[in-house]
PDB file of C-alpha atoms in Angstrom:
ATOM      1  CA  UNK Y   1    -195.281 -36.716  81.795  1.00  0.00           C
ATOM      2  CA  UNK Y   2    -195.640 -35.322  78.463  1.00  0.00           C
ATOM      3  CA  UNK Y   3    -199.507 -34.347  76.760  1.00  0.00           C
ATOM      4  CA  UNK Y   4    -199.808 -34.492  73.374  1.00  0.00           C
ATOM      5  CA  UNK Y   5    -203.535 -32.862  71.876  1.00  0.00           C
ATOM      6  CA  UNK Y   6    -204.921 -34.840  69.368  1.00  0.00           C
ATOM      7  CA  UNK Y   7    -207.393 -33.190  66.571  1.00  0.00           C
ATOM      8  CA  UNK Y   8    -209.871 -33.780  69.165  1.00  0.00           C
ATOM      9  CA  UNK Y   9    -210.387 -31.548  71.732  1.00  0.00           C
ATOM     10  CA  UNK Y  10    -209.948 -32.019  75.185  1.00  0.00           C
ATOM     11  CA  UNK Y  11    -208.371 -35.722  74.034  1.00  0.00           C
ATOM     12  CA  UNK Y  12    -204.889 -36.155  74.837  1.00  0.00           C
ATOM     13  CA  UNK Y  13    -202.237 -39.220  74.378  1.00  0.00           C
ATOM     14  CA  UNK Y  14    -200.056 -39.263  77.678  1.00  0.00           C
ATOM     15  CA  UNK Y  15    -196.180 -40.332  77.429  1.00  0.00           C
ATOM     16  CA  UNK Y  16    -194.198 -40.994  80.106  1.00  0.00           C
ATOM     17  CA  UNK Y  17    -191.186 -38.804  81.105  1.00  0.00           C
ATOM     18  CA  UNK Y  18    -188.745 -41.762  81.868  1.00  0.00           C
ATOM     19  CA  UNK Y  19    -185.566 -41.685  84.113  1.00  0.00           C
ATOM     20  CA  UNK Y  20    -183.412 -44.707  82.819  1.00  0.00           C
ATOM     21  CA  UNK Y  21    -180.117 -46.043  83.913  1.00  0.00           C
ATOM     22  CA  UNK Y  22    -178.997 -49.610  83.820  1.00  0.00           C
ATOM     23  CA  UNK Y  23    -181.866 -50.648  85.582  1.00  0.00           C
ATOM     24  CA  UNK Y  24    -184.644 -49.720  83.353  1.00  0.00           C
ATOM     25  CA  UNK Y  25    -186.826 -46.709  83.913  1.00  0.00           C
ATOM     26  CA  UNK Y  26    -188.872 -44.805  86.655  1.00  0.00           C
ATOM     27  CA  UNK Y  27    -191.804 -42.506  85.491  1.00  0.00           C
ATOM     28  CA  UNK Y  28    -194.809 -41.427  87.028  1.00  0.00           C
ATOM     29  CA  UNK Y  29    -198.062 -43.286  85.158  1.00  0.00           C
ATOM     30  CA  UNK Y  30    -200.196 -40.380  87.079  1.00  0.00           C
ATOM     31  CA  UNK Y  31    -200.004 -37.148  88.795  1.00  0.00           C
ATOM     32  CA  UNK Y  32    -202.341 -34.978  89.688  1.00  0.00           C
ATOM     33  CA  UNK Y  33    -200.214 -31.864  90.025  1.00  0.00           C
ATOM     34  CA  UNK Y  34    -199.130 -32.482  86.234  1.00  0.00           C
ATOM     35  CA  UNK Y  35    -202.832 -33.139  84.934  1.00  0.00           C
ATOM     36  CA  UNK Y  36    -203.888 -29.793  87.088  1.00  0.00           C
ATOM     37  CA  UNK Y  37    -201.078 -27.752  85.644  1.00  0.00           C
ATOM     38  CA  UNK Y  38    -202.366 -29.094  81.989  1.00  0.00           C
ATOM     39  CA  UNK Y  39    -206.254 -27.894  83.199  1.00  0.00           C
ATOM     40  CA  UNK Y  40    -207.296 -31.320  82.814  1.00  0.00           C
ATOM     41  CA  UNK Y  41    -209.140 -33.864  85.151  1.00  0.00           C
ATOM     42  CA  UNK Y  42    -207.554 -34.545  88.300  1.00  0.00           C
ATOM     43  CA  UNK Y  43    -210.177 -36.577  90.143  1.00  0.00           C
ATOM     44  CA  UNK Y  44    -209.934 -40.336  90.302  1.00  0.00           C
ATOM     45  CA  UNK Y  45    -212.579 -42.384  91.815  1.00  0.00           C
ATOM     46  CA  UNK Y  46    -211.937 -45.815  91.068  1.00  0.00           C
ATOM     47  CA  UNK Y  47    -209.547 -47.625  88.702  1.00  0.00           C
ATOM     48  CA  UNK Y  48    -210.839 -50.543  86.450  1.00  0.00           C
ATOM     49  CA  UNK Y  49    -208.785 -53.382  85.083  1.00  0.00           C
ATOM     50  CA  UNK Y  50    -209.679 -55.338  82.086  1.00  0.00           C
ATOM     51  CA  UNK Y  51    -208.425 -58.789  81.066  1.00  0.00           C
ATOM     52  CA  UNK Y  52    -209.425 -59.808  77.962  1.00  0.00           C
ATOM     53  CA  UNK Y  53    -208.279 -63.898  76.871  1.00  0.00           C
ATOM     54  CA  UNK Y  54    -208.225 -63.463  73.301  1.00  0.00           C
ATOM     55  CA  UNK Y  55    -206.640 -61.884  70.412  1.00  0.00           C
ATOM     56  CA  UNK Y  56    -209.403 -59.535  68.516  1.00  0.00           C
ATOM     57  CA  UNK Y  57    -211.809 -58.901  71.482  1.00  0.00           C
ATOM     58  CA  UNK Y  58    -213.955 -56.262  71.162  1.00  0.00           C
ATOM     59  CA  UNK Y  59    -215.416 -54.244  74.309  1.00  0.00           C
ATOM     60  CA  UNK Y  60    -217.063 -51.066  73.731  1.00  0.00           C
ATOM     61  CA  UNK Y  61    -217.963 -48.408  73.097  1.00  0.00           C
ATOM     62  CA  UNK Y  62    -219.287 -46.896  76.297  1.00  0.00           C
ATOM     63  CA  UNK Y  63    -219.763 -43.287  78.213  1.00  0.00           C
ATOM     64  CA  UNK Y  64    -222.208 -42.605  80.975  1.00  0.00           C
ATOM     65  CA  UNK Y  65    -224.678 -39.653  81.060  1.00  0.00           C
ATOM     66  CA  UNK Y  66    -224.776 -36.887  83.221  1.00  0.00           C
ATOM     67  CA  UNK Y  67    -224.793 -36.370  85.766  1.00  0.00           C
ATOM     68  CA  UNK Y  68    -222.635 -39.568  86.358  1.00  0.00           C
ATOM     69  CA  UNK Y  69    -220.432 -38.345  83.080  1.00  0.00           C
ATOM     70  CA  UNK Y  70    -216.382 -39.266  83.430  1.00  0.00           C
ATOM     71  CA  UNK Y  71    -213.313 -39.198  82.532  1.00  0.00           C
ATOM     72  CA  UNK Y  72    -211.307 -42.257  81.516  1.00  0.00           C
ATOM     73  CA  UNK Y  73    -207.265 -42.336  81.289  1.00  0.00           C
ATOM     74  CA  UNK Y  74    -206.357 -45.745  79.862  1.00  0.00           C
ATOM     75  CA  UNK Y  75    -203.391 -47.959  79.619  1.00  0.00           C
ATOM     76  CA  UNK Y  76    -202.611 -51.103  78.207  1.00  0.00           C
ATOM     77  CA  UNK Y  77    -200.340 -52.772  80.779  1.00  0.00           C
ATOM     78  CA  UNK Y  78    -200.139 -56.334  78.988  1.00  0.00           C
ATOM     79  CA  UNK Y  79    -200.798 -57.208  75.277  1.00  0.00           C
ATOM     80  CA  UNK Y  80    -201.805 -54.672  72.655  1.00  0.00           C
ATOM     81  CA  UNK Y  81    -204.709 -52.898  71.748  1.00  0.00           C
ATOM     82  CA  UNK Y  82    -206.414 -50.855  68.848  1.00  0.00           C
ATOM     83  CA  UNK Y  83    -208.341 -47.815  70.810  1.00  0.00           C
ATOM     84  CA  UNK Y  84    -211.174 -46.048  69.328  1.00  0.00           C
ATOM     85  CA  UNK Y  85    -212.166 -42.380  70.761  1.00  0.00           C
ATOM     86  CA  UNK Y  86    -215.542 -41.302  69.912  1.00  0.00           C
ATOM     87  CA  UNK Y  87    -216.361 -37.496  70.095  1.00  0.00           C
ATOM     88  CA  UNK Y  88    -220.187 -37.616  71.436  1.00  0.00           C
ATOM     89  CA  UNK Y  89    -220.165 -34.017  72.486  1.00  0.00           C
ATOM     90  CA  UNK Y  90    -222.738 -32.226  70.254  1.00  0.00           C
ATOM     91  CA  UNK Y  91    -221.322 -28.716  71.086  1.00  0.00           C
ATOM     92  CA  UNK Y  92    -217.691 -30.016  69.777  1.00  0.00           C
ATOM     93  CA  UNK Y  93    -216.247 -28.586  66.822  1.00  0.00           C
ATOM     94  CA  UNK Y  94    -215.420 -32.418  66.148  1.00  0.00           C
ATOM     95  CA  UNK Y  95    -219.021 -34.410  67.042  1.00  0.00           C
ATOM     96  CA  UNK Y  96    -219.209 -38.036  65.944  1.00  0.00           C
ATOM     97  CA  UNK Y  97    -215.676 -37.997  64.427  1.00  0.00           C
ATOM     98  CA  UNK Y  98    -213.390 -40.096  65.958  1.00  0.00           C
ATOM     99  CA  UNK Y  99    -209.439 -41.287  66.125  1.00  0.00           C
ATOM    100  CA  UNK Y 100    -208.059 -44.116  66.807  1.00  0.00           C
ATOM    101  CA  UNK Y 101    -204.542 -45.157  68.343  1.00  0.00           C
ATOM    102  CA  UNK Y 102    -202.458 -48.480  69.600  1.00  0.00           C
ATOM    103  CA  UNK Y 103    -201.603 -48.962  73.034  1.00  0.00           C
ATOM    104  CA  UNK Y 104    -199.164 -51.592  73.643  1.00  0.00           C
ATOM    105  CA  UNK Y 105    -197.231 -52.502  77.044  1.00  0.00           C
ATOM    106  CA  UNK Y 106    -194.709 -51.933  75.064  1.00  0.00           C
ATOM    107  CA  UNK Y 107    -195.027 -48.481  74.191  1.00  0.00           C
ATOM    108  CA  UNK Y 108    -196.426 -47.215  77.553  1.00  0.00           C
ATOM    109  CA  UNK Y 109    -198.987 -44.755  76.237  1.00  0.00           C
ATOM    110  CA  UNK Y 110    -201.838 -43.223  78.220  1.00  0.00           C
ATOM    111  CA  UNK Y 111    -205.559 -42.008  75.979  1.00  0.00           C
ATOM    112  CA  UNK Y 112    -206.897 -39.626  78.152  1.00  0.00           C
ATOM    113  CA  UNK Y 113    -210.861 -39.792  77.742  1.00  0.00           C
ATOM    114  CA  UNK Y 114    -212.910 -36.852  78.475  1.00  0.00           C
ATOM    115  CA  UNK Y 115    -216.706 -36.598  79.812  1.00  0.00           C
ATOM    116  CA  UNK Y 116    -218.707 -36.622  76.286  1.00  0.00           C
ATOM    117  CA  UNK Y 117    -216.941 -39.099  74.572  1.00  0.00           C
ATOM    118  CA  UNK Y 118    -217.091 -42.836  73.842  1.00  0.00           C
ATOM    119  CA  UNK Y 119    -214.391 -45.680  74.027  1.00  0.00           C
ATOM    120  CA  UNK Y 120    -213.708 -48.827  72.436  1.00  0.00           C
ATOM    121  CA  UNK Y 121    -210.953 -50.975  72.060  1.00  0.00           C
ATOM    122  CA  UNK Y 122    -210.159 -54.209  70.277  1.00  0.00           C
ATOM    123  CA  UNK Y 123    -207.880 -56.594  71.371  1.00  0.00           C
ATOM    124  CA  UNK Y 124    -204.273 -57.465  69.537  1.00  0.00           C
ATOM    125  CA  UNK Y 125    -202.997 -60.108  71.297  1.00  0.00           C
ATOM    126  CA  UNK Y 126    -204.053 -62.867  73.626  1.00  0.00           C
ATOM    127  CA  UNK Y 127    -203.329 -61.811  77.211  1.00  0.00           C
ATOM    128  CA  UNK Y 128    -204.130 -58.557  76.974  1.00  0.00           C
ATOM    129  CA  UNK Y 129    -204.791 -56.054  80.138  1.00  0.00           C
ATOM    130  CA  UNK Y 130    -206.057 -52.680  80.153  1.00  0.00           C
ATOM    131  CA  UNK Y 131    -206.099 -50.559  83.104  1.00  0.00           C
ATOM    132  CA  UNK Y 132    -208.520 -47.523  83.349  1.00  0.00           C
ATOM    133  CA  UNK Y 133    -208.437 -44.166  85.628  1.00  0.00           C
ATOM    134  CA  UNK Y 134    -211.703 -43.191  86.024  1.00  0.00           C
ATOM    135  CA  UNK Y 135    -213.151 -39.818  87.697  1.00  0.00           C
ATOM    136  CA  UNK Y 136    -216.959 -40.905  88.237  1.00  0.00           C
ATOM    137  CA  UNK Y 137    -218.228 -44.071  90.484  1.00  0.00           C
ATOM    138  CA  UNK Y 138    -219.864 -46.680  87.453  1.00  0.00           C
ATOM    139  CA  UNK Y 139    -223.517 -46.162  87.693  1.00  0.00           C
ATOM    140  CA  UNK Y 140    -225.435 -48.727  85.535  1.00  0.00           C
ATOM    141  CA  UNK Y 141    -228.762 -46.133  85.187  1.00  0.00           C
ATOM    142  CA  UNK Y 142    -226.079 -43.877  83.044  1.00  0.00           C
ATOM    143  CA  UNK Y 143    -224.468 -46.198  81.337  1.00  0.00           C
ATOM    144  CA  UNK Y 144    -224.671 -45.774  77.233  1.00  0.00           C
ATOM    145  CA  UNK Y 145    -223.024 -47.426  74.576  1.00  0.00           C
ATOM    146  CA  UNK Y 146    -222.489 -47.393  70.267  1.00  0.00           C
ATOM    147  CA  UNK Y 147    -222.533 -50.450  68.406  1.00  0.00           C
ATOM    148  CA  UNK Y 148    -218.595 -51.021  66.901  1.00  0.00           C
ATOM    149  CA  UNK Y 149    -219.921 -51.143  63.932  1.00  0.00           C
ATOM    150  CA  UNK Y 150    -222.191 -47.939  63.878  1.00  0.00           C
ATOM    151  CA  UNK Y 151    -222.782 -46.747  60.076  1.00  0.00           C
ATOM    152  CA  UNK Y 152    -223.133 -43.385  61.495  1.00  0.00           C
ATOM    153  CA  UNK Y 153    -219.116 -43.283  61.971  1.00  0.00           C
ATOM    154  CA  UNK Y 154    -217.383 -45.005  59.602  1.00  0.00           C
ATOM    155  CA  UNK Y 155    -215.235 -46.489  61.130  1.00  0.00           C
ATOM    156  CA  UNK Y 156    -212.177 -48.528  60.140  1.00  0.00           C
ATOM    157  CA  UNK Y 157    -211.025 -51.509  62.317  1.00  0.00           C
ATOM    158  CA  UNK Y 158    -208.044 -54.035  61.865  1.00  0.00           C
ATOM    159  CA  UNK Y 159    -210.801 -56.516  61.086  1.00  0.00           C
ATOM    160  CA  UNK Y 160    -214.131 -57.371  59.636  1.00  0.00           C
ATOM    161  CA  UNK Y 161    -215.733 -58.903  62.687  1.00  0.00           C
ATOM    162  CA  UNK Y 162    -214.677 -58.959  66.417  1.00  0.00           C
ATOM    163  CA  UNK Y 163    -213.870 -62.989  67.621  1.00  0.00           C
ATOM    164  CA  UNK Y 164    -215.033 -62.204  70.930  1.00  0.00           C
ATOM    165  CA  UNK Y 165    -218.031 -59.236  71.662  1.00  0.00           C
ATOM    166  CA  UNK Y 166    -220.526 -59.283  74.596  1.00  0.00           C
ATOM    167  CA  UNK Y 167    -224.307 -59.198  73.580  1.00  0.00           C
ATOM    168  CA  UNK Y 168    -224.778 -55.690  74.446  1.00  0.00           C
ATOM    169  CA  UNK Y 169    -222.054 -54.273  72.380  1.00  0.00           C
ATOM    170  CA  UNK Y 170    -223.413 -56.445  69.515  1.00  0.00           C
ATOM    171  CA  UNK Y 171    -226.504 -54.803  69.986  1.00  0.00           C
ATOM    172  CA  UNK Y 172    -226.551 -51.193  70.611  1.00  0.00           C
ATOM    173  CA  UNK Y 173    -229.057 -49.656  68.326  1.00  0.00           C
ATOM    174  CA  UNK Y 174    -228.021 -47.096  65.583  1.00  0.00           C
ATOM    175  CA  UNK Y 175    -226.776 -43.594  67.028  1.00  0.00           C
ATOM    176  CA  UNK Y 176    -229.329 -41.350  67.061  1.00  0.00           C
ATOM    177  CA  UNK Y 177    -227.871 -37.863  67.963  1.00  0.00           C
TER     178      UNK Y 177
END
């Protein structure tokens, strides 16, 4: 596996280290001996699959509190999607900026997600899977989110308006550090 640091800290996009021959390719998608070496999360306590139907989806963006704080390593397994990462940490060098990246099934990238920081992602295609690595168990009393749209942050998306959004992303009130 191969880590690349982004601008944020403690974010990193995760390539795989692929063996091909005529076949295809074998690569490990996660091991803990690599993340360890890297001084990164290691723990995994469930792993969460999302389906979304349609093309421009929106689901996000959410973090938990502590104590129940985790850490996320996604991948898009089918489809395409455009990831937001939101630094929430207010001791970072780099609170409330984010970056943004595309995971495809095609391109087999990994986001790691650190404890502190929010996710969102929207949808590129129809069909599209995303499967998530996650250290802590979901607990619902620590769940938090920021609305997509979030004047605070500024952020760009590949469209105006999400097709598809659940009432509680819609309505996550303004950030309030």
């Amino acid at each position: 596996m191969f880590f690349e640091r982004t601008e944020i800290p403690g974010v990193y996009i995760v390539e795989l280290e692929k063996r091909e021959d005529e076949r295809g390719f074998f690569a490990r998608g996660w091991c803990q001996r690599e993340f360890q070496q890297m001084g990164l999360p290691e723990h995994i306590a469930q792993i969460n699959i999302s389906y979304n139907r349609y093309k421009h989806t929106l689901r996000g963006f959410h973090y938990q509190v502590a104590p129940y704080q985790e850490d996320k390593l996604l991948r898009c397994t089918r489809g395409a999607i455009y990831d937001v990462l939101l630094d929430l940490r207010p001791d970072s060098p780099t609170y409330k900026q984010h970056i943004t990246i595309e995971l495809t099934a095609r391109n087999y990238r990994s986001l790691l997600v650190p404890k502190g920081c929010a996710n969102a992602f929207l949808t590129l295609e129809d069909e599209t899977e995303v499967t998530y690595l996650v250290s802590e168990f979901y607990t619902p009393e620590a769940e938090r989110g920021v609305r997509w749209n979030d004047p605070t942050f500024g952020i760009t998306w590949p469209v105006s308006e999400p097709a598809v959004i659940s009432d509680k992303d819609r309505s996550w009130p303004d950030f309030a550090a």
